[in-house]
mmCIF file of C-alpha atoms and ligand atoms in Angstrom:
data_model
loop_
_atom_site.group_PDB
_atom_site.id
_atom_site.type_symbol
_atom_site.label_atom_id
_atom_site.label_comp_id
_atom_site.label_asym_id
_atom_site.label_seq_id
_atom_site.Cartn_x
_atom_site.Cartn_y
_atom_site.Cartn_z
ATOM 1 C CA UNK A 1 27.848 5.388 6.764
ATOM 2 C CA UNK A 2 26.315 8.562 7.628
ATOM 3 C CA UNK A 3 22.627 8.276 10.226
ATOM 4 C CA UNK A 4 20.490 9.899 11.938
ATOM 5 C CA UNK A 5 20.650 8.519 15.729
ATOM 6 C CA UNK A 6 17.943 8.340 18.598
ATOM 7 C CA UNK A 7 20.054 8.323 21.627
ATOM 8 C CA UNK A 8 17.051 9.207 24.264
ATOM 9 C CA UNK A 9 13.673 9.135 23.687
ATOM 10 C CA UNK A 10 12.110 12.470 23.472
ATOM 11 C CA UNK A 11 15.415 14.393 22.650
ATOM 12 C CA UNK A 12 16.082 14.797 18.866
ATOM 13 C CA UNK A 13 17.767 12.897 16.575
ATOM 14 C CA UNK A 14 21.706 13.298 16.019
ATOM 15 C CA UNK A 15 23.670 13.022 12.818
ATOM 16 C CA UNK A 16 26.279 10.128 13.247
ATOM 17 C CA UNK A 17 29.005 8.902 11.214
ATOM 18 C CA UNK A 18 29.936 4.802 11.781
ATOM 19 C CA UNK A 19 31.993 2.368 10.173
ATOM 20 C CA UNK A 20 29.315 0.581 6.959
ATOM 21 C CA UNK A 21 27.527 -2.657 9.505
ATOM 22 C CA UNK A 22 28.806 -6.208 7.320
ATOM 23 C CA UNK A 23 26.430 -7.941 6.898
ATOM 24 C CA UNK A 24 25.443 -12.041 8.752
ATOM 25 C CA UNK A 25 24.163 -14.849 7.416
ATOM 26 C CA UNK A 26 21.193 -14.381 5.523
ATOM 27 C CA UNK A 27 21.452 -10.871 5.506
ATOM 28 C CA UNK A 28 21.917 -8.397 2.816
ATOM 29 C CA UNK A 29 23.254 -4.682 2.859
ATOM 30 C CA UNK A 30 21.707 -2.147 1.251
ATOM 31 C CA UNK A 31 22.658 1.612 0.391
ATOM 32 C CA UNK A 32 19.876 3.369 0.815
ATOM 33 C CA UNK A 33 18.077 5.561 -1.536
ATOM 34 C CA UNK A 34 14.883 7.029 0.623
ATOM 35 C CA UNK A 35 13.349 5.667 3.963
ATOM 36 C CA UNK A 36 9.708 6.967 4.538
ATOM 37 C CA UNK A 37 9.087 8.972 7.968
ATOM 38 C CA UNK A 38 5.930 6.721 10.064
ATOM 39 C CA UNK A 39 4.120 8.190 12.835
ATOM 40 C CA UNK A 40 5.609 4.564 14.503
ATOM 41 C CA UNK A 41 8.940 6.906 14.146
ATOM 42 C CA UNK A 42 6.947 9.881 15.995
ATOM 43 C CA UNK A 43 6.205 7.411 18.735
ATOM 44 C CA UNK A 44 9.633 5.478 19.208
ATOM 45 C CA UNK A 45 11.340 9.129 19.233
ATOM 46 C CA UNK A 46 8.574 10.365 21.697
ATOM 47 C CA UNK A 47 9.209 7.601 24.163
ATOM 48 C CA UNK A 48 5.620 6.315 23.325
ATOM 49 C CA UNK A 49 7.016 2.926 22.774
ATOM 50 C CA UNK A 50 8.618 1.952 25.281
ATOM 51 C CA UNK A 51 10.968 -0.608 24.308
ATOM 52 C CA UNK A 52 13.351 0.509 21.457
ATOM 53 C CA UNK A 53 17.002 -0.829 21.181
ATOM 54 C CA UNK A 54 19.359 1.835 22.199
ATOM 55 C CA UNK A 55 21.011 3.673 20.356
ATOM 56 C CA UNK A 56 18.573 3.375 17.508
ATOM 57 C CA UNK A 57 18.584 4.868 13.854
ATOM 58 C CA UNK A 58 14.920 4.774 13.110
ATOM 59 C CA UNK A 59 12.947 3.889 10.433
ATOM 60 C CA UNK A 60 11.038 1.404 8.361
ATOM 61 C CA UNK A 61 10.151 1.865 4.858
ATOM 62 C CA UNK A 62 12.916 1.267 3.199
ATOM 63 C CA UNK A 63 14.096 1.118 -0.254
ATOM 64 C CA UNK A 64 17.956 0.408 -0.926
ATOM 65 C CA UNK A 65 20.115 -1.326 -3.640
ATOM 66 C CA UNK A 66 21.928 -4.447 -2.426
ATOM 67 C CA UNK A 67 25.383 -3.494 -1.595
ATOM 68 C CA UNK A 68 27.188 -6.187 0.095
ATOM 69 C CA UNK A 69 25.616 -10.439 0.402
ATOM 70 C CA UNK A 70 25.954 -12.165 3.755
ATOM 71 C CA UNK A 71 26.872 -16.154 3.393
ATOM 72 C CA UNK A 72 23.717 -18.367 2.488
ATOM 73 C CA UNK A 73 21.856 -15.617 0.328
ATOM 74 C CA UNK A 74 20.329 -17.044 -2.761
ATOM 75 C CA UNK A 75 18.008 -14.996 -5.413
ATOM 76 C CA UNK A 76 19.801 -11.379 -5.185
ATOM 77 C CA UNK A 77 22.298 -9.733 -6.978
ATOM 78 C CA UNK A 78 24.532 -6.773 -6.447
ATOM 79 C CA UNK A 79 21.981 -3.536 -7.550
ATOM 80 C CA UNK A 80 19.227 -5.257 -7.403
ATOM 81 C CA UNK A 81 16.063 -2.921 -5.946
ATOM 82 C CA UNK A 82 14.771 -4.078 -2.607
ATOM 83 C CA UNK A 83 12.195 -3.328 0.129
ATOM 84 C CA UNK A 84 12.742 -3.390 4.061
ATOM 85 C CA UNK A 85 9.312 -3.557 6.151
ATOM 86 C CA UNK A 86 8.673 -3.136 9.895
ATOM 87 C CA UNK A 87 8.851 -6.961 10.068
ATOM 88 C CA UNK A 88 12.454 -7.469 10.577
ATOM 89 C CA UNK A 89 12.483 -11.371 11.685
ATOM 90 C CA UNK A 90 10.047 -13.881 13.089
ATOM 91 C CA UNK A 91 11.118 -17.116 15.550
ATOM 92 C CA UNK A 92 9.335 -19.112 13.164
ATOM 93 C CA UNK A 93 8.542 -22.180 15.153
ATOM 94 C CA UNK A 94 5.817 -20.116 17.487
ATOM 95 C CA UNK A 95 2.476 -21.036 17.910
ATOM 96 C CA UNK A 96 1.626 -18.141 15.888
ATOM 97 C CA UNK A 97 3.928 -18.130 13.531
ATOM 98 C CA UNK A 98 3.336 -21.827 12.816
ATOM 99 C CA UNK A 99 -0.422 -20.757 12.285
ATOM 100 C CA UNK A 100 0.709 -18.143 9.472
ATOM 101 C CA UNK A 101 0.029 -15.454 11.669
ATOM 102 C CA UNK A 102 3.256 -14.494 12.146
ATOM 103 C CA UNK A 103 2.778 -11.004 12.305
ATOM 104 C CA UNK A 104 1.944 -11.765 15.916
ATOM 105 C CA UNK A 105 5.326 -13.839 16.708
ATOM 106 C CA UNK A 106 6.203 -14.037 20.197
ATOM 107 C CA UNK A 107 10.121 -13.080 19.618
ATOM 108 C CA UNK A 108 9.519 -10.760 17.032
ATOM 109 C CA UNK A 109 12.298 -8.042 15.181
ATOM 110 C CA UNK A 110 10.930 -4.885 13.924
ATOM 111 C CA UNK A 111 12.965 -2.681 11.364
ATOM 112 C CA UNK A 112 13.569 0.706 13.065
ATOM 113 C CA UNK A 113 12.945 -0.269 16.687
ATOM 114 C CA UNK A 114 14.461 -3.029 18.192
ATOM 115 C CA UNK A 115 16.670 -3.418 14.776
ATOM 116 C CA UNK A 116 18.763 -0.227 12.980
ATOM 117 C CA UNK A 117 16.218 1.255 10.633
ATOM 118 C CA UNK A 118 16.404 3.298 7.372
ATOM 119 C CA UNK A 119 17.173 7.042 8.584
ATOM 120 C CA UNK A 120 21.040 6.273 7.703
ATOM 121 C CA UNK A 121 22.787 5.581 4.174
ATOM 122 C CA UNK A 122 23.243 1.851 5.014
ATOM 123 C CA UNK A 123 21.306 -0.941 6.520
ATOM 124 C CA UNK A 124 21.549 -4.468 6.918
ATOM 125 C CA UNK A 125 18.192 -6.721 6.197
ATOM 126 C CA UNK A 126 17.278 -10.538 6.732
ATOM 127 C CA UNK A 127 17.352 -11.147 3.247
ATOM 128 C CA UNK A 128 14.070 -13.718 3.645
ATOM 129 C CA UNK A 129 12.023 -10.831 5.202
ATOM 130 C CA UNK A 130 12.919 -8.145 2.222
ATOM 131 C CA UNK A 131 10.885 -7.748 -1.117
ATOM 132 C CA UNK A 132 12.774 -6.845 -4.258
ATOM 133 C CA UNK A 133 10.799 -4.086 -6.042
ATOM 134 C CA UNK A 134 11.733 -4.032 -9.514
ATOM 135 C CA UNK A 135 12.421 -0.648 -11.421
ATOM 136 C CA UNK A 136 9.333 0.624 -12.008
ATOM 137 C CA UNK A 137 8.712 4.301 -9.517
ATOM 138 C CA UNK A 138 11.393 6.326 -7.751
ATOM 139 C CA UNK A 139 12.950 5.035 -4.409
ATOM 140 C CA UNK A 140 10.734 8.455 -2.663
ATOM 141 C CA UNK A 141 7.398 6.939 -4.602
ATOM 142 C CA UNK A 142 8.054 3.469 -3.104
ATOM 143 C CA UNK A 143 9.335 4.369 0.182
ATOM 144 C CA UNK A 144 5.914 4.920 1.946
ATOM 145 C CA UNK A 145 4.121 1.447 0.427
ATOM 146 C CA UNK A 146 6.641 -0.333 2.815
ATOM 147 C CA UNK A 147 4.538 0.421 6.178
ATOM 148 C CA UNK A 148 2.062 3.503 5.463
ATOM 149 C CA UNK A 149 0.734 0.974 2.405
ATOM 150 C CA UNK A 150 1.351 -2.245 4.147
ATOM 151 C CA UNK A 151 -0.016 -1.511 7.324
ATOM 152 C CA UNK A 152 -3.061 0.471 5.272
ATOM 153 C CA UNK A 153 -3.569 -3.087 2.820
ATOM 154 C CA UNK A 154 -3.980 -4.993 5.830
ATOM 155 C CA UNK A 155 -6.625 -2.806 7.794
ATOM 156 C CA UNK A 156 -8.644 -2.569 4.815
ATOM 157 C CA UNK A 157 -8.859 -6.420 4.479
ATOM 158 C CA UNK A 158 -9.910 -6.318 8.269
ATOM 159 C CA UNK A 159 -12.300 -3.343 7.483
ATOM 160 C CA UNK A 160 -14.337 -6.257 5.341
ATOM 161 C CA UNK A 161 -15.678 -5.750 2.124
ATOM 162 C CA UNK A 162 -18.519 -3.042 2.786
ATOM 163 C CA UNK A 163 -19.000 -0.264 0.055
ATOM 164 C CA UNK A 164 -18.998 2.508 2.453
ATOM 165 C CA UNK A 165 -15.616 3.383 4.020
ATOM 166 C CA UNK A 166 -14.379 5.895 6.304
ATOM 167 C CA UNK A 167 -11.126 6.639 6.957
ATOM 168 C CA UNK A 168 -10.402 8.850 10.057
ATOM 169 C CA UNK A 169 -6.630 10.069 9.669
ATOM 170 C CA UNK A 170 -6.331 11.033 5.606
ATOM 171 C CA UNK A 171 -2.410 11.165 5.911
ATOM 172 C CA UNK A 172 0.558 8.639 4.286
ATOM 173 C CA UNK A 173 -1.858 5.224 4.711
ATOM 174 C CA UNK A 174 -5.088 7.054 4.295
ATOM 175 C CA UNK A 175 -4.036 8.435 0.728
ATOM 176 C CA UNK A 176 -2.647 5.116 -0.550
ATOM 177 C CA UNK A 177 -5.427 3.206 1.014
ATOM 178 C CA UNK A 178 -8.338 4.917 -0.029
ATOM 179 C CA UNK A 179 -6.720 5.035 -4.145
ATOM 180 C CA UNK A 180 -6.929 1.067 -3.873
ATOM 181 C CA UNK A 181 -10.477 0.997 -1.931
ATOM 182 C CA UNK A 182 -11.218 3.522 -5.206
ATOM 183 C CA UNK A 183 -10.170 0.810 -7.416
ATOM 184 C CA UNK A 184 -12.319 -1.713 -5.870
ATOM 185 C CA UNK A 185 -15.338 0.145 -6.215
ATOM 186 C CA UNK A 186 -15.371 1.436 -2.681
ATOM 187 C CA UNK A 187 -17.100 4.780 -1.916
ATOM 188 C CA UNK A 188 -14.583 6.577 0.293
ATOM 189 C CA UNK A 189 -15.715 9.272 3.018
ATOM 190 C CA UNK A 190 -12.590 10.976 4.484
ATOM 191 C CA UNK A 191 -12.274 12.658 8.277
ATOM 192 C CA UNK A 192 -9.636 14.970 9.085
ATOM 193 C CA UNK A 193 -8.305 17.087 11.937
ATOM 194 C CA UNK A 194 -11.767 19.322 12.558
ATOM 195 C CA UNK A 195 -10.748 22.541 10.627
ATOM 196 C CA UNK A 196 -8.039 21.345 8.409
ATOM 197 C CA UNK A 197 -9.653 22.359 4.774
ATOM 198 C CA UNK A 198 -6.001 21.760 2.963
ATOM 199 C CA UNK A 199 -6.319 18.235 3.990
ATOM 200 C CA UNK A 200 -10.121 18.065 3.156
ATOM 201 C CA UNK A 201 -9.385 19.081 -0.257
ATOM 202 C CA UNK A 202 -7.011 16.862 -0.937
ATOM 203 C CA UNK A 203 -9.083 14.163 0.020
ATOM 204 C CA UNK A 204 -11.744 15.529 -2.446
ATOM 205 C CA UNK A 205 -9.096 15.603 -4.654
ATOM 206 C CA UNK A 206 -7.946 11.573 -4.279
ATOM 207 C CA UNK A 207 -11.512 10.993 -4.906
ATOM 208 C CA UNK A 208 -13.158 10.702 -1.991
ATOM 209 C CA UNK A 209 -16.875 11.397 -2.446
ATOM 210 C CA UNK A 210 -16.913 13.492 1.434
ATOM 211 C CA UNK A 211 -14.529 14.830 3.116
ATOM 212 C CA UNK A 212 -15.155 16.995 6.601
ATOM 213 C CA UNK A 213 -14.031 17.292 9.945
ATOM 214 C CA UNK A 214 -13.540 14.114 12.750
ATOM 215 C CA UNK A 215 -16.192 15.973 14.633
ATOM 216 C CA UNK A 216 -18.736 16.060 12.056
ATOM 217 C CA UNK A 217 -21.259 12.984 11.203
ATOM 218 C CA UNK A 218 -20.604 10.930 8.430
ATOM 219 C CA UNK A 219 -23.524 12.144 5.684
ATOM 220 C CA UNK A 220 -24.424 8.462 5.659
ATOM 221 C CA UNK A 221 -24.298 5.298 7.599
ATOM 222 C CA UNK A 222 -20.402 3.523 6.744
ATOM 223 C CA UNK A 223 -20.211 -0.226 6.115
ATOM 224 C CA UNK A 224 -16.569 0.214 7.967
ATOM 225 C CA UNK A 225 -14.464 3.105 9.564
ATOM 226 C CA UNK A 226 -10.692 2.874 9.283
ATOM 227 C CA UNK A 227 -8.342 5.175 11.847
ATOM 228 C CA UNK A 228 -5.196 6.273 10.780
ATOM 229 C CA UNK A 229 -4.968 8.926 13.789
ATOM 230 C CA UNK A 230 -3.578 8.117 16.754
ATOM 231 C CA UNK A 231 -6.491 9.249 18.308
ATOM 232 C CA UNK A 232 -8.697 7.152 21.195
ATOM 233 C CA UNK A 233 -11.663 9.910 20.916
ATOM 234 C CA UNK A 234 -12.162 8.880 17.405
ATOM 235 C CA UNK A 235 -12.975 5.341 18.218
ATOM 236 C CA UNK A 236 -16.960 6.072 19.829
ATOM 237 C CA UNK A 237 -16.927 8.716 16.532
ATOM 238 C CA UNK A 238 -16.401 6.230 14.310
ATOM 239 C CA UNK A 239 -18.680 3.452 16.076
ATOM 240 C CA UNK A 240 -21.645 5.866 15.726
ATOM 241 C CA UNK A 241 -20.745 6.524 12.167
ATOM 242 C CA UNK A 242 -20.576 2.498 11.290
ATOM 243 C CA UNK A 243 -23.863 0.670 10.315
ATOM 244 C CA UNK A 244 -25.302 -2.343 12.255
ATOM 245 C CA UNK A 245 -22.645 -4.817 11.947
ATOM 246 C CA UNK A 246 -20.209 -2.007 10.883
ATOM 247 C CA UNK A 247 -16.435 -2.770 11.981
ATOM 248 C CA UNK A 248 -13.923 0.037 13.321
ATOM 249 C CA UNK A 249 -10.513 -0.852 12.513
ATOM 250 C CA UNK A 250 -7.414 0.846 14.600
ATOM 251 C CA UNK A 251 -4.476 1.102 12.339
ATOM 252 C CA UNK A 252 -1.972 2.526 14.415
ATOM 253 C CA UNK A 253 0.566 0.850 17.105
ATOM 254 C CA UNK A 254 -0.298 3.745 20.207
ATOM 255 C CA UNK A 255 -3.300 5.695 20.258
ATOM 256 C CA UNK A 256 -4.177 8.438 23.576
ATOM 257 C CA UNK A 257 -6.670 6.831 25.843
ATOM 258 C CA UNK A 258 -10.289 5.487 24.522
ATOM 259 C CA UNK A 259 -13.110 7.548 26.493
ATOM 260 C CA UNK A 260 -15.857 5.564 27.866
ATOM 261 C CA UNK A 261 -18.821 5.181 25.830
ATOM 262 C CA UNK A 262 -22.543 3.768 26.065
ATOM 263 C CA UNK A 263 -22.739 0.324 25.235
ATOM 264 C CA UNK A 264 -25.347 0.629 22.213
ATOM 265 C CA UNK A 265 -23.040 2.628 20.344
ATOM 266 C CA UNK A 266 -21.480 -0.740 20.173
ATOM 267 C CA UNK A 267 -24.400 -3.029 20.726
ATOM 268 C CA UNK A 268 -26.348 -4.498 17.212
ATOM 269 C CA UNK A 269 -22.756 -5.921 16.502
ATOM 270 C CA UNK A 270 -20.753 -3.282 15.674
ATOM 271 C CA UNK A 271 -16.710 -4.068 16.736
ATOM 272 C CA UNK A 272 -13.976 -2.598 17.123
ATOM 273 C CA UNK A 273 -10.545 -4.302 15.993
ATOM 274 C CA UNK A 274 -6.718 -3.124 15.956
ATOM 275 C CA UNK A 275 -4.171 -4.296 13.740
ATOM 276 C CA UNK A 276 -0.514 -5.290 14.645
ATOM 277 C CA UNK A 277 2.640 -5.359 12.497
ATOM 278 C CA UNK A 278 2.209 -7.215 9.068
ATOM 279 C CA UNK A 279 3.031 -10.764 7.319
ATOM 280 C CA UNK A 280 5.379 -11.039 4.324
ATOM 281 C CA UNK A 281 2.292 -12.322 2.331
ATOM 282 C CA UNK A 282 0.691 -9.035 3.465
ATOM 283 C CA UNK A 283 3.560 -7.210 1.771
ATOM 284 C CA UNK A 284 3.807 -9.418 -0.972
ATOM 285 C CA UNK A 285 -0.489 -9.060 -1.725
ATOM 286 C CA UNK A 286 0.051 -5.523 -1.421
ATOM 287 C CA UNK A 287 3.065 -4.494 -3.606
ATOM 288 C CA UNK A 288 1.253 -6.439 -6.056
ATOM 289 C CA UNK A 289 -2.146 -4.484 -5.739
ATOM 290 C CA UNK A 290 -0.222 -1.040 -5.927
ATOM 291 C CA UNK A 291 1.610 -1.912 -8.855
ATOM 292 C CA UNK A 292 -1.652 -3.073 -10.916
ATOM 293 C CA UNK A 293 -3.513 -0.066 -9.552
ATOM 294 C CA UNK A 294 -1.237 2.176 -10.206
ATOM 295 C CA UNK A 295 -0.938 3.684 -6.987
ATOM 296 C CA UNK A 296 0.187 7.472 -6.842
ATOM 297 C CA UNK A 297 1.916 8.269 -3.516
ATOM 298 C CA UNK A 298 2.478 12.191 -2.793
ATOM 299 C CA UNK A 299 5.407 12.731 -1.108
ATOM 300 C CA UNK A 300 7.707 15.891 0.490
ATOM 301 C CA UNK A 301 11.195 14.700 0.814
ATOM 302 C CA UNK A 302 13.774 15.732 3.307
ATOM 303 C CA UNK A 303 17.249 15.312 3.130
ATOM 304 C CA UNK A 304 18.877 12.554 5.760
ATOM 305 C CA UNK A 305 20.086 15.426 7.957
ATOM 306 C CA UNK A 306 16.714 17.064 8.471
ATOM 307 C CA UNK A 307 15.092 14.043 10.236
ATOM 308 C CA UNK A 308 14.194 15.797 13.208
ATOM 309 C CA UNK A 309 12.508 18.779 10.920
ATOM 310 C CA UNK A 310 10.576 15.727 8.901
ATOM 311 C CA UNK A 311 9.626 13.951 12.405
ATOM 312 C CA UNK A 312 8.133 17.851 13.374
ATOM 313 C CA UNK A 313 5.895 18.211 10.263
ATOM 314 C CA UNK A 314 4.207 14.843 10.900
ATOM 315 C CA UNK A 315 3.265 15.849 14.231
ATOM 316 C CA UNK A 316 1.782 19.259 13.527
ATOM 317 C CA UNK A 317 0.282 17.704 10.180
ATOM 318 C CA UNK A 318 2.372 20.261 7.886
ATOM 319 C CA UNK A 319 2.223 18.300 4.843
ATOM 320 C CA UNK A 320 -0.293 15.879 3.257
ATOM 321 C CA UNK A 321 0.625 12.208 2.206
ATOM 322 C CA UNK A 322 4.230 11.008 3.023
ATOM 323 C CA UNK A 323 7.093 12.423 4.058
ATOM 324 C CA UNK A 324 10.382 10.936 3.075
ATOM 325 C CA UNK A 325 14.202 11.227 4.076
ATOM 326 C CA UNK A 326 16.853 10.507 1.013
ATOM 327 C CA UNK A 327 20.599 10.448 2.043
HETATM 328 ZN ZN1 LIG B 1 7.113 -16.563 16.122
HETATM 329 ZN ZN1 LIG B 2 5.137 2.359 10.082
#
């Protein structure tokens, strides 16, 4: 198998060939047909995160055919269409995990960072923490529901059920998110980098009824503010641009430093809440939502090789929606 290798954080990635991984019990191997690029990857690769396994091939939103069946597996076949998520194994017997809330396990796996990830041409996957996918979409359409969609469908059922929603960050998650907030009825006002017009428009474009700059105040009061950016600053934005009552919800895994604010920009019961990792009925909820609302992801795809030129556009913002690496 050919991949894509993080051997030290902030130095790039390196093209490695190793012998295909066989896979345990329970596990499955998959060729894979596209991985989406996170900003979790940005992170992990810029030593933000500071406990990856290494050496590491990166990535989490994956979409393979099964290629090889550990001992034990039940309910796949050989071809069949499946789904890796950042959730890579739970203890199941912690107190969180017993509570279904096992997307805060205490002895948690994660695809990508403390297990191999998707930037390769084969990975191995707990088989009870995958999602078959069916046939319907490319492998490239698919990719970027496994996290940017996941991790989106489960900040918008923090964000509550308010009309109003901002979404600070309009990148992979922001685009898929705000098409199913569309399809709920949702209003959706969209903030960008201050300046960034491209991105503004296609906002406008996804059908969000504003679009404009982080630094500019939302035209009216929000019900909820979502934040895609990894971006502390945004956090007292967004607070002033929520309602009484209104909710911020942080999205991402790292953000830069939250700057001190006055208390009544939080006082009449605004809060602010972050989310962490996901739960396989998460991912199940969601891949069902996406399908029946026909989500439309917009993607630029790399090859394999050019991981470290993918992992570069995300962090100067030179593409909209997803970027994703095919083999
Ligand atoms: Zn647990
Ligand atoms: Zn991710």
């Amino acid at each position: 198998m050919q991949a894509m290798v993080l051997y030290r954080p902030g130095a790039p990635l390196v093209w490695t060939e190793r012998p295909d991984p066989v896979p345990g019990p329970g596990q499955l191997r998959l060729r894979v047909g596209a991985c989406g690029v996170c900003r979790t990857d940005l992170h992990i690769v810029d030593g933000e995160l500071d406990s990856p396994s290494l050496p590491l091939i990166p990535g989490h939103e994956i979409v393979g055919r099964v290629d090889a069946i550990g001992a034990g597996v039940t309910g796949y076949a050989p071809g069949e269409r499946v789904g890796v998520p950042w959730l890579a194994r739970t203890c199941g017997v912690c107190a969180y995990c017993v509570q279904g809330r096992e997307n805060l396990c205490d002895a948690p796996l994660y695809t990508g960072y403390t297990r191999d990830g998707g930037y390769a041409s084969a990975v191995l996957v707990d088989a009870a923490y995958a999602f078959p996918l069916g046939e319907q979409g490319s492998d490239a359409a698919l990719a970027p529901l496994l996290c940017a969609g996941l991790i989106g469908w489960r900040s918008l059922m923090l964000a509550g059920p308010g009309q109003r929603l901002g979404i600070y960050g309009y990148g992979a998650a922001g685009h898929l998110i705000a098409q199913v907030a569309r399809a709920q009825g949702r209003l959706v006002y969209a903030f960008t980098r201050p300046g960034d017009t491209a991105t503004q428009a296609f906002a406008r474009g996804g059908g969000a009824v504003w679009a404009g700059g982080s630094d500019e105040p939302a035209p009216e009061p929000l019900d909820a503010a979502i934040l895609y950016a990894p971006v502390g600053a945004l956090v007292p934005l967004a607070l002033r641009a929520v309602r009484k009552g209104g909710r911020v919800v942080c999205a991402g895994i790292h953000m830069s430093d939250i700057p001190a604010f006055p208390y009544r920009w939080l006082w009449e019961e605004r809060s602010v809440q972050s989310v962490a990792n996901l739960t396989r009925r998460d991912g199940r909820e969601f891949l069902a939502v996406a399908h029946a609302c026909g989500i439309v992801t917009h993607t630029t795809t790399y090859p394999l090789a050019r991981a470290n030129e993918a992992l570069a556009d995300l962090r100067a913002g030179r593409y909209d929606g997803a970027a994703v690496l095919v083999p």
